[in-house]
Amino acid sequence: MKAIVRSGIAAVVLATLAVTPARTFAPLKVVATTQDLASLAREVGGDKVEVTALASGKQDPHFVDPKPSFLYGLGRADVLLVVGRELELGWLPPLQTSSRNAKVQTGGGGYLDCSQNVRILEIPTAQITRAMGDVHPLGNPHYWLDPANGRIMAQAIRDKFIQLAPADKATFQQRYADFDQRLAAAEKRWDATMAPFKGTKIVTYHRSWPNFMDRFGLNVMGYVEPKPGIPPSPSHTLELIGDMKAQNVRLIVVEPYFDLKTPNSIASQVGGKVLVLAPSVGGTAEATDYIQLFEYNVKTIAAALQQVTGK
Ligand SMILES: [Zn+2]
């Protein structure tokens, strides 16, 4: 009889522990729209967070097909990290609404637009018209491809985590400081690798790379797309080939989700090279996290530039 009473009490105690909303024990549930944000969240959050990403690193982040698992994740999330600047405009808002989770609505307590304090390029100065293609009125949303912006994004994520789980503040601060240090050391290496190619002109398929190229001193002189989001056209391709020949431009950088047919044909006519780089973590097997993304892209583009410039 005594034993039964005692185990009864134990059961009540266990049940009470299980339902106590103890933030210190349960990791924050984080949903990130892209693998890059997910990687930064893992760097800062460690085992205090449980992170899932919606888009894969091989997908065009402007166009992501929603899966049922997205809604499940968003419905129970404490935090939603977005790239913002309208990158996810075509697919995320209906998912936020359908999740019925107040925390992840735009402006909700768990919502974080990671573009708040970063350096944004290509903010349009003129009135935007449809004829300009898919131009983003809030500037180029591919800003995570500058490691200096990655640092600022990690700071914003750290501050959001601290706000939502203050008991783990010291962990988030320490993990951010560690990331910051590793990133700074890596940036020195990347800058040294890219230094010989400063000022080299290149072409990219989409406008995914202004931050990356600006950071590492390369000049994007043209695009395979005639306008952002518009597929290649014969007249634009012809014009681009003429410009590339005139300016001796021989490298075309392509994102993994575009057809290589037009870039290959341009490269063969200018005696150049097509290079597929990873715009996101997971875009290639080697880009396993945010720092490795740059490790891969810097190493790969430096090797290609060496080939086409002879430097
Ligand atoms: Zn874009």
XYZ file of C-alpha atoms and ligand atoms in Angstrom, residues 62 136 141-142 206-207, ligand 1:
7
model
C 12.517 32.863 -55.022
C 13.061 43.976 -55.704
C 17.869 40.057 -51.353
C 20.959 37.843 -51.907
C 21.066 35.859 -62.085
C 21.773 38.844 -59.840
Zn 17.208 37.082 -56.933
